[in-house]
PDB file of C-alpha atoms in Angstrom:
ATOM      1  CA  MET A 218       0.199   0.163  -0.244  1.00  0.00           C
ATOM      2  CA  LYS A 219       2.865   2.410   0.461  1.00  0.00           C
ATOM      3  CA  GLU A 220       3.755   2.190  -3.278  1.00  0.00           C
ATOM      4  CA  VAL A 221       0.348   3.099  -3.720  1.00  0.00           C
ATOM      5  CA  LYS A 222      -0.054   5.915  -1.254  1.00  0.00           C
ATOM      6  CA  ASP A 223       3.265   7.691  -2.389  1.00  0.00           C
ATOM      7  CA  PHE A 224       2.037   7.382  -6.238  1.00  0.00           C
ATOM      8  CA  TYR A 225      -0.914   8.982  -5.586  1.00  0.00           C
ATOM      9  CA  ASP A 226       0.665  11.769  -2.986  1.00  0.00           C
ATOM     10  CA  SER A 227       2.715  13.136  -6.014  1.00  0.00           C
ATOM     11  CA  TRP A 228      -0.355  13.029  -8.415  1.00  0.00           C
ATOM     12  CA  ASN A 229      -0.644  15.784 -10.383  1.00  0.00           C
ATOM     13  CA  PRO A 230      -2.607  15.253 -13.601  1.00  0.00           C
ATOM     14  CA  ASN A 231      -1.476  18.837 -15.167  1.00  0.00           C
ATOM     15  CA  ASN A 232       1.946  17.260 -15.793  1.00  0.00           C
ATOM     16  CA  PHE A 233       0.431  14.722 -17.925  1.00  0.00           C
ATOM     17  CA  PRO A 234       1.209  14.528 -22.025  1.00  0.00           C
ATOM     18  CA  LYS A 235      -1.762  15.947 -23.414  1.00  0.00           C
ATOM     19  CA  TYR A 236      -2.582  12.754 -24.886  1.00  0.00           C
ATOM     20  CA  MET A 237      -2.729  11.130 -21.454  1.00  0.00           C
ATOM     21  CA  LYS A 238      -5.145  13.815 -20.660  1.00  0.00           C
ATOM     22  CA  CYS A 239      -7.486  13.294 -23.317  1.00  0.00           C
ATOM     23  CA  ILE A 240      -7.502   9.917 -22.889  1.00  0.00           C
ATOM     24  CA  ILE A 241      -8.575   9.766 -19.044  1.00  0.00           C
ATOM     25  CA  ASN A 242     -11.285  12.264 -19.738  1.00  0.00           C
ATOM     26  CA  PHE A 243     -12.639   9.902 -22.282  1.00  0.00           C
ATOM     27  CA  ALA A 244     -12.545   6.459 -20.134  1.00  0.00           C
ATOM     28  CA  ASP A 245     -13.585   9.057 -16.968  1.00  0.00           C
ATOM     29  CA  LYS A 246     -16.922  10.118 -19.355  1.00  0.00           C
ATOM     30  CA  LEU A 247     -17.633   6.324 -20.370  1.00  0.00           C
ATOM     31  CA  ILE A 248     -17.487   5.073 -16.814  1.00  0.00           C
ATOM     32  CA  PHE A 249     -19.603   8.336 -15.514  1.00  0.00           C
ATOM     33  CA  GLU A 250     -22.343   7.429 -17.743  1.00  0.00           C
ATOM     34  CA  GLU A 251     -22.221   3.939 -17.035  1.00  0.00           C
ATOM     35  CA  LEU A 252     -22.107   4.370 -12.938  1.00  0.00           C
ATOM     36  CA  LYS A 253     -25.301   7.195 -13.452  1.00  0.00           C
ATOM     37  CA  LYS A 254     -27.576   4.673 -15.063  1.00  0.00           C
ATOM     38  CA  LEU A 255     -26.487   1.757 -12.036  1.00  0.00           C
ATOM     39  CA  ILE A 256     -27.037   4.230  -9.560  1.00  0.00           C
ATOM     40  CA  LYS A 257     -30.280   5.597 -10.481  1.00  0.00           C
ATOM     41  CA  THR A 258     -31.553   2.347 -10.749  1.00  0.00           C
ATOM     42  CA  ILE A 259     -30.738   1.376  -7.508  1.00  0.00           C
ATOM     43  CA  VAL A 260     -31.825   4.453  -5.718  1.00  0.00           C
ATOM     44  CA  ASN A 261     -35.297   3.686  -7.622  1.00  0.00           C
ATOM     45  CA  ASN A 262     -35.458   0.466  -5.935  1.00  0.00           C
ATOM     46  CA  GLU A 263     -34.980   2.139  -2.521  1.00  0.00           C
ATOM     47  CA  ASN A 264     -37.592   3.846  -0.599  1.00  0.00           C
ATOM     48  CA  LYS A 265     -35.602   6.571   1.103  1.00  0.00           C
ATOM     49  CA  ASP A 266     -34.864  10.028   0.761  1.00  0.00           C
ATOM     50  CA  ASN A 267     -31.503  10.893  -0.982  1.00  0.00           C
ATOM     51  CA  LYS A 268     -30.269  12.218   2.307  1.00  0.00           C
ATOM     52  CA  ASP A 269     -30.954   8.977   4.049  1.00  0.00           C
ATOM     53  CA  PHE A 270     -29.119   7.225   1.618  1.00  0.00           C
ATOM     54  CA  LEU A 271     -25.674   6.517   2.948  1.00  0.00           C
ATOM     55  CA  VAL A 272     -22.884   6.223   0.283  1.00  0.00           C
ATOM     56  CA  LEU A 273     -19.372   5.725   0.547  1.00  0.00           C
ATOM     57  CA  ASP A 274     -16.842   6.585  -2.384  1.00  0.00           C
ATOM     58  CA  CYS A 275     -14.085   4.146  -1.834  1.00  0.00           C
ATOM     59  CA  GLY A 276     -11.014   5.780  -3.607  1.00  0.00           C
ATOM     60  CA  CYS A 277     -12.533   9.189  -4.642  1.00  0.00           C
ATOM     61  CA  GLY A 278      -9.033  10.794  -5.186  1.00  0.00           C
ATOM     62  CA  TYR A 279      -9.554  14.499  -6.209  1.00  0.00           C
ATOM     63  CA  GLY A 280     -13.407  13.990  -6.704  1.00  0.00           C
ATOM     64  CA  ALA A 281     -13.639  13.129 -10.432  1.00  0.00           C
ATOM     65  CA  PHE A 282     -16.810  11.202 -10.112  1.00  0.00           C
ATOM     66  CA  TYR A 283     -18.430  13.634  -7.379  1.00  0.00           C
ATOM     67  CA  ASN A 284     -21.203  14.512  -9.368  1.00  0.00           C
ATOM     68  CA  LEU A 285     -22.398  10.862  -9.012  1.00  0.00           C
ATOM     69  CA  THR A 286     -22.920  11.190  -5.530  1.00  0.00           C
ATOM     70  CA  LYS A 287     -22.959  14.708  -4.585  1.00  0.00           C
ATOM     71  CA  ASP A 288     -27.034  14.298  -4.109  1.00  0.00           C
ATOM     72  CA  PHE A 289     -26.491  11.843  -1.297  1.00  0.00           C
ATOM     73  CA  ASN A 290     -25.223  11.592   2.350  1.00  0.00           C
ATOM     74  CA  THR A 291     -21.710  10.578   0.962  1.00  0.00           C
ATOM     75  CA  ILE A 292     -18.510  10.213   2.574  1.00  0.00           C
ATOM     76  CA  TYR A 293     -15.489  10.595   0.741  1.00  0.00           C
ATOM     77  CA  LEU A 294     -12.314   8.315   1.396  1.00  0.00           C
ATOM     78  CA  ASP A 295      -8.896   8.100   0.064  1.00  0.00           C
ATOM     79  CA  ILE A 296      -5.439   7.154   1.048  1.00  0.00           C
ATOM     80  CA  SER A 297      -3.934  10.148   0.010  1.00  0.00           C
ATOM     81  CA  LEU A 298      -4.148  13.359   1.560  1.00  0.00           C
ATOM     82  CA  ASN A 299      -2.765  15.183  -1.528  1.00  0.00           C
ATOM     83  CA  LEU A 300      -5.650  14.194  -3.341  1.00  0.00           C
ATOM     84  CA  LEU A 301      -8.085  14.811  -0.607  1.00  0.00           C
ATOM     85  CA  LYS A 302      -6.819  18.441  -0.716  1.00  0.00           C
ATOM     86  CA  LYS A 303      -7.149  19.031  -4.349  1.00  0.00           C
ATOM     87  CA  PHE A 304     -10.784  17.579  -3.967  1.00  0.00           C
ATOM     88  CA  LYS A 305     -13.055  20.603  -4.336  1.00  0.00           C
ATOM     89  CA  ILE A 306     -15.657  19.955  -1.124  1.00  0.00           C
ATOM     90  CA  LYS A 307     -14.347  20.560   2.463  1.00  0.00           C
ATOM     91  CA  GLU A 308     -16.251  18.164   4.548  1.00  0.00           C
ATOM     92  CA  ARG A 309     -17.050  14.559   4.536  1.00  0.00           C
ATOM     93  CA  LYS A 310     -13.671  13.701   3.243  1.00  0.00           C
ATOM     94  CA  VAL A 311     -11.739  10.917   5.043  1.00  0.00           C
ATOM     95  CA  CYS A 312      -8.059   9.503   5.017  1.00  0.00           C
ATOM     96  CA  GLY A 313      -8.029   6.337   5.501  1.00  0.00           C
ATOM     97  CA  ASN A 314      -7.602   3.166   4.185  1.00  0.00           C
ATOM     98  CA  ILE A 315      -9.354   0.577   2.035  1.00  0.00           C
ATOM     99  CA  LEU A 316      -7.786  -2.449   4.039  1.00  0.00           C
ATOM    100  CA  ASN A 317      -9.081  -1.203   7.047  1.00  0.00           C
ATOM    101  CA  LEU A 318     -11.887   0.949   6.682  1.00  0.00           C
ATOM    102  CA  PRO A 319     -12.555   3.329   9.866  1.00  0.00           C
ATOM    103  CA  PHE A 320     -16.608   2.321   9.846  1.00  0.00           C
ATOM    104  CA  LYS A 321     -18.937   0.657  11.521  1.00  0.00           C
ATOM    105  CA  ASP A 322     -20.311  -2.365  10.362  1.00  0.00           C
ATOM    106  CA  ASN A 323     -23.416  -2.439   8.104  1.00  0.00           C
ATOM    107  CA  THR A 324     -23.143   1.278   7.806  1.00  0.00           C
ATOM    108  CA  PHE A 325     -23.657   2.195   3.857  1.00  0.00           C
ATOM    109  CA  ASP A 326     -26.627   1.684   1.436  1.00  0.00           C
ATOM    110  CA  LEU A 327     -23.866   1.918  -1.403  1.00  0.00           C
ATOM    111  CA  VAL A 328     -20.130   1.483  -1.765  1.00  0.00           C
ATOM    112  CA  LEU A 329     -18.365   3.136  -5.169  1.00  0.00           C
ATOM    113  CA  CYS A 330     -14.743   1.294  -5.697  1.00  0.00           C
ATOM    114  CA  ILE A 331     -13.611   3.320  -9.104  1.00  0.00           C
ATOM    115  CA  ASN A 332     -10.378   1.735 -10.338  1.00  0.00           C
ATOM    116  CA  VAL A 333      -8.970   0.850  -6.700  1.00  0.00           C
ATOM    117  CA  LEU A 334      -9.614  -2.827  -6.491  1.00  0.00           C
ATOM    118  CA  GLU A 335      -6.417  -3.598  -9.119  1.00  0.00           C
ATOM    119  CA  HIS A 336      -3.767  -1.528  -6.963  1.00  0.00           C
ATOM    120  CA  VAL A 337      -4.343  -3.339  -3.637  1.00  0.00           C
ATOM    121  CA  ASP A 338      -5.177  -7.050  -1.876  1.00  0.00           C
ATOM    122  CA  TYR A 339      -8.767  -7.067  -3.625  1.00  0.00           C
ATOM    123  CA  LEU A 340      -9.937 -10.185  -1.499  1.00  0.00           C
ATOM    124  CA  LYS A 341      -9.190  -8.247   1.974  1.00  0.00           C
ATOM    125  CA  SER A 342     -10.794  -4.938   0.486  1.00  0.00           C
ATOM    126  CA  LEU A 343     -13.812  -6.682  -0.441  1.00  0.00           C
ATOM    127  CA  ASN A 344     -13.950  -8.466   3.431  1.00  0.00           C
ATOM    128  CA  GLU A 345     -13.970  -4.834   4.569  1.00  0.00           C
ATOM    129  CA  ILE A 346     -16.283  -3.394   1.980  1.00  0.00           C
ATOM    130  CA  HIS A 347     -18.807  -6.297   2.979  1.00  0.00           C
ATOM    131  CA  ARG A 348     -18.195  -5.241   6.580  1.00  0.00           C
ATOM    132  CA  VAL A 349     -19.229  -1.708   6.384  1.00  0.00           C
ATOM    133  CA  LEU A 350     -22.059  -2.209   3.829  1.00  0.00           C
ATOM    134  CA  LYS A 351     -25.801  -2.937   5.113  1.00  0.00           C
ATOM    135  CA  ASN A 352     -27.193  -6.305   4.447  1.00  0.00           C
ATOM    136  CA  ASN A 353     -28.859  -6.290   0.774  1.00  0.00           C
ATOM    137  CA  GLY A 354     -26.402  -3.273   0.332  1.00  0.00           C
ATOM    138  CA  HIS A 355     -24.909  -2.357  -3.383  1.00  0.00           C
ATOM    139  CA  LEU A 356     -21.345  -2.341  -4.312  1.00  0.00           C
ATOM    140  CA  ILE A 357     -20.501  -0.719  -7.791  1.00  0.00           C
ATOM    141  CA  VAL A 358     -17.106  -1.942  -8.352  1.00  0.00           C
ATOM    142  CA  VAL A 359     -14.960  -0.282 -12.078  1.00  0.00           C
ATOM    143  CA  VAL A 360     -11.251  -2.266 -12.237  1.00  0.00           C
ATOM    144  CA  VAL A 361      -9.227  -2.787 -15.230  1.00  0.00           C
ATOM    145  CA  ASN A 362     -10.024  -5.836 -17.124  1.00  0.00           C
ATOM    146  CA  ARG A 363      -7.659  -8.912 -17.260  1.00  0.00           C
ATOM    147  CA  ASP A 364      -9.544 -10.092 -20.221  1.00  0.00           C
ATOM    148  CA  SER A 365      -9.575  -6.850 -22.043  1.00  0.00           C
ATOM    149  CA  LEU A 366      -9.149  -7.084 -25.662  1.00  0.00           C
ATOM    150  CA  ILE A 367      -6.452  -4.068 -25.637  1.00  0.00           C
ATOM    151  CA  LYS A 368      -4.460  -5.450 -22.910  1.00  0.00           C
ATOM    152  CA  GLU A 369      -3.768  -2.368 -20.798  1.00  0.00           C
ATOM    153  CA  GLU A 370      -1.280  -0.731 -23.147  1.00  0.00           C
ATOM    154  CA  ILE A 371      -2.171   2.640 -22.554  1.00  0.00           C
ATOM    155  CA  PHE A 372      -2.118   2.517 -18.993  1.00  0.00           C
ATOM    156  CA  ASN A 373       1.247   1.039 -19.003  1.00  0.00           C
ATOM    157  CA  ASP A 374       2.488   4.715 -18.958  1.00  0.00           C
ATOM    158  CA  PHE A 375       1.720   5.094 -15.050  1.00  0.00           C
ATOM    159  CA  LYS A 376       4.493   3.066 -12.751  1.00  0.00           C
ATOM    160  CA  ILE A 377       2.338   1.726  -9.803  1.00  0.00           C
ATOM    161  CA  PHE A 378       1.546  -1.487  -8.781  1.00  0.00           C
ATOM    162  CA  HIS A 379      -1.176  -3.093 -11.011  1.00  0.00           C
ATOM    163  CA  LYS A 380      -3.157  -5.960 -11.088  1.00  0.00           C
ATOM    164  CA  PRO A 381      -6.086  -6.292 -13.610  1.00  0.00           C
ATOM    165  CA  LEU A 382      -8.618  -8.631 -12.420  1.00  0.00           C
ATOM    166  CA  SER A 383     -11.495 -10.771 -14.325  1.00  0.00           C
ATOM    167  CA  TYR A 384     -15.146 -11.544 -13.894  1.00  0.00           C
ATOM    168  CA  LYS A 385     -13.969 -15.156 -12.465  1.00  0.00           C
ATOM    169  CA  ASP A 386     -11.994 -13.135  -9.833  1.00  0.00           C
ATOM    170  CA  PHE A 387     -15.050 -11.789  -8.156  1.00  0.00           C
ATOM    171  CA  GLU A 388     -17.267 -14.998  -8.828  1.00  0.00           C
ATOM    172  CA  GLU A 389     -15.274 -17.030  -7.589  1.00  0.00           C
ATOM    173  CA  THR A 390     -14.512 -15.532  -4.241  1.00  0.00           C
ATOM    174  CA  ASN A 391     -16.023 -16.837  -0.513  1.00  0.00           C
ATOM    175  CA  ILE A 392     -17.268 -13.483   0.094  1.00  0.00           C
ATOM    176  CA  ASN A 393     -21.261 -13.325   0.290  1.00  0.00           C
ATOM    177  CA  PHE A 394     -21.769 -10.750  -2.534  1.00  0.00           C
ATOM    178  CA  LYS A 395     -24.006 -11.840  -5.564  1.00  0.00           C
ATOM    179  CA  ILE A 396     -23.166  -9.988  -8.657  1.00  0.00           C
ATOM    180  CA  VAL A 397     -26.467  -8.645 -10.307  1.00  0.00           C
ATOM    181  CA  TYR A 398     -24.946  -6.597 -13.196  1.00  0.00           C
ATOM    182  CA  LEU A 399     -22.008  -7.191 -15.084  1.00  0.00           C
ATOM    183  CA  SER A 400     -20.547  -4.788 -18.172  1.00  0.00           C
ATOM    184  CA  SER A 401     -17.534  -3.498 -19.763  1.00  0.00           C
ATOM    185  CA  LEU A 402     -16.298  -1.023 -21.835  1.00  0.00           C
ATOM    186  CA  TYR A 403     -13.502   1.484 -23.608  1.00  0.00           C
ATOM    187  CA  TYR A 404     -12.078  -0.709 -26.603  1.00  0.00           C
ATOM    188  CA  LEU A 405      -9.914   2.306 -28.052  1.00  0.00           C
ATOM    189  CA  PRO A 406      -6.826   0.553 -29.476  1.00  0.00           C
ATOM    190  CA  PRO A 407      -3.707   1.733 -28.159  1.00  0.00           C
ATOM    191  CA  ILE A 408      -2.393   2.947 -31.561  1.00  0.00           C
ATOM    192  CA  PHE A 409      -4.713   6.301 -31.218  1.00  0.00           C
ATOM    193  CA  LYS A 410      -2.446   7.789 -28.800  1.00  0.00           C
ATOM    194  CA  ILE A 411       0.192   8.483 -31.252  1.00  0.00           C
ATOM    195  CA  PHE A 412      -1.842  11.037 -32.821  1.00  0.00           C
ATOM    196  CA  PRO A 413      -1.705  14.744 -31.771  1.00  0.00           C
ATOM    197  CA  PRO A 414      -4.082  15.960 -29.214  1.00  0.00           C
ATOM    198  CA  VAL A 415      -6.160  18.001 -31.608  1.00  0.00           C
ATOM    199  CA  PHE A 416      -6.784  14.926 -33.680  1.00  0.00           C
ATOM    200  CA  LEU A 417      -7.346  12.846 -30.918  1.00  0.00           C
ATOM    201  CA  LYS A 418     -10.208  14.716 -29.654  1.00  0.00           C
ATOM    202  CA  ILE A 419     -11.807  14.245 -32.940  1.00  0.00           C
ATOM    203  CA  ILE A 420     -11.297  10.731 -32.974  1.00  0.00           C
ATOM    204  CA  LEU A 421     -12.469  10.152 -29.166  1.00  0.00           C
ATOM    205  CA  LYS A 422     -15.743  12.373 -30.070  1.00  0.00           C
ATOM    206  CA  TYR A 423     -16.820   9.578 -32.658  1.00  0.00           C
ATOM    207  CA  TRP A 424     -15.455   6.528 -31.158  1.00  0.00           C
ATOM    208  CA  LYS A 425     -17.796   7.170 -28.370  1.00  0.00           C
ATOM    209  CA  PRO A 426     -21.056   5.388 -29.734  1.00  0.00           C
ATOM    210  CA  LEU A 427     -18.640   3.098 -31.619  1.00  0.00           C
ATOM    211  CA  ASP A 428     -17.457   2.089 -28.008  1.00  0.00           C
ATOM    212  CA  LYS A 429     -21.052   1.308 -26.573  1.00  0.00           C
ATOM    213  CA  ARG A 430     -21.814  -0.968 -29.871  1.00  0.00           C
ATOM    214  CA  LEU A 431     -18.482  -3.088 -29.538  1.00  0.00           C
ATOM    215  CA  SER A 432     -19.435  -3.648 -25.531  1.00  0.00           C
ATOM    216  CA  LYS A 433     -22.419  -5.493 -26.784  1.00  0.00           C
ATOM    217  CA  ILE A 434     -20.314  -7.336 -29.486  1.00  0.00           C
ATOM    218  CA  PHE A 435     -17.504  -8.144 -27.181  1.00  0.00           C
ATOM    219  CA  LYS A 436     -19.186  -8.718 -24.105  1.00  0.00           C
ATOM    220  CA  ASN A 437     -16.859  -8.378 -20.834  1.00  0.00           C
ATOM    221  CA  ARG A 438     -13.990  -7.629 -23.082  1.00  0.00           C
ATOM    222  CA  GLY A 439     -13.454  -3.638 -22.869  1.00  0.00           C
ATOM    223  CA  GLN A 440     -10.418  -1.932 -20.724  1.00  0.00           C
ATOM    224  CA  PHE A 441     -12.781  -1.643 -17.838  1.00  0.00           C
ATOM    225  CA  LEU A 442     -15.147  -3.979 -16.120  1.00  0.00           C
ATOM    226  CA  VAL A 443     -18.190  -2.491 -14.363  1.00  0.00           C
ATOM    227  CA  LEU A 444     -19.917  -4.695 -11.572  1.00  0.00           C
ATOM    228  CA  ASN A 445     -22.769  -4.173  -8.923  1.00  0.00           C
ATOM    229  CA  MET A 446     -23.011  -6.444  -6.101  1.00  0.00           C
ATOM    230  CA  VAL A 447     -25.467  -7.096  -3.734  1.00  0.00           C
ATOM    231  CA  LYS A 448     -24.533  -7.904  -0.365  1.00  0.00           C
ATOM    232  CA  GLU A 449     -26.121 -11.184   0.889  1.00  0.00           C
TER     233      GLU A 449
END
C-alpha cells in the first residue's frame, strides 16, 4: 500500500502529456455515464430520501466522480491526503485505508470503488467493504479488466502496482456478494495515442458511440469491467 500511497501523493494530472489527459477524460466520461444509470436504478428501488441514502466513495481521489454522489449522504475516502486536498469539497472527506475502513459494520447503502481494487489486495478490500455495507447493500466496482482485448497498453504508462482483475476473480470469491450486473467498456486501440491531441479529440468524439456498440459485440472484453454486487 505504501507504493500506491506514494504514487498518489505525488499525483498531478497537470503534468501528464496531452494525449494522456484526453484519454483519461474519455475513459472517465464512459465510466460516469455507465455508473449514473446504475446508481439511478439502485436508488429508484430504494424507498429512501436521497439524504438518507448512505454512500461511501472508496478511493475518491480528487473527486473526478463527485457528481455521481453529491446528492446523497456521501463520505469520500482516499488513502492520499494529497488527492483529498485537491478535492473541491471541504467536509465529509476521510483519509483512510480500504484494507481497514474506519467505519462501523452495516453502515452504508452503497459503496463505490472505482479503479481501486487492481492496486490493492482485492480480497481483503472486498471483505472490508462487505463488513461496512448494510445487508442487501450494493457495491459498484470498476476495475481494469484482465480479459481486455487491448491488454492495458495505454495504462502501462503509469508506474504503479497494477494487477488487472477478471469477472472470475469476483465470481469465485468466498465473500457473500451476489453479482447482479456486469458490463465492460473502453475498446479504444492503443495506436490512437500516437495522434496529436487535436486529432485525438476528434477521434474520441466519434469513437464514443462505437465503443457502446463494441461493448455489446465483445461482451466483457473492454478495458474496464463494471460490476454491481449485492451483499447477502
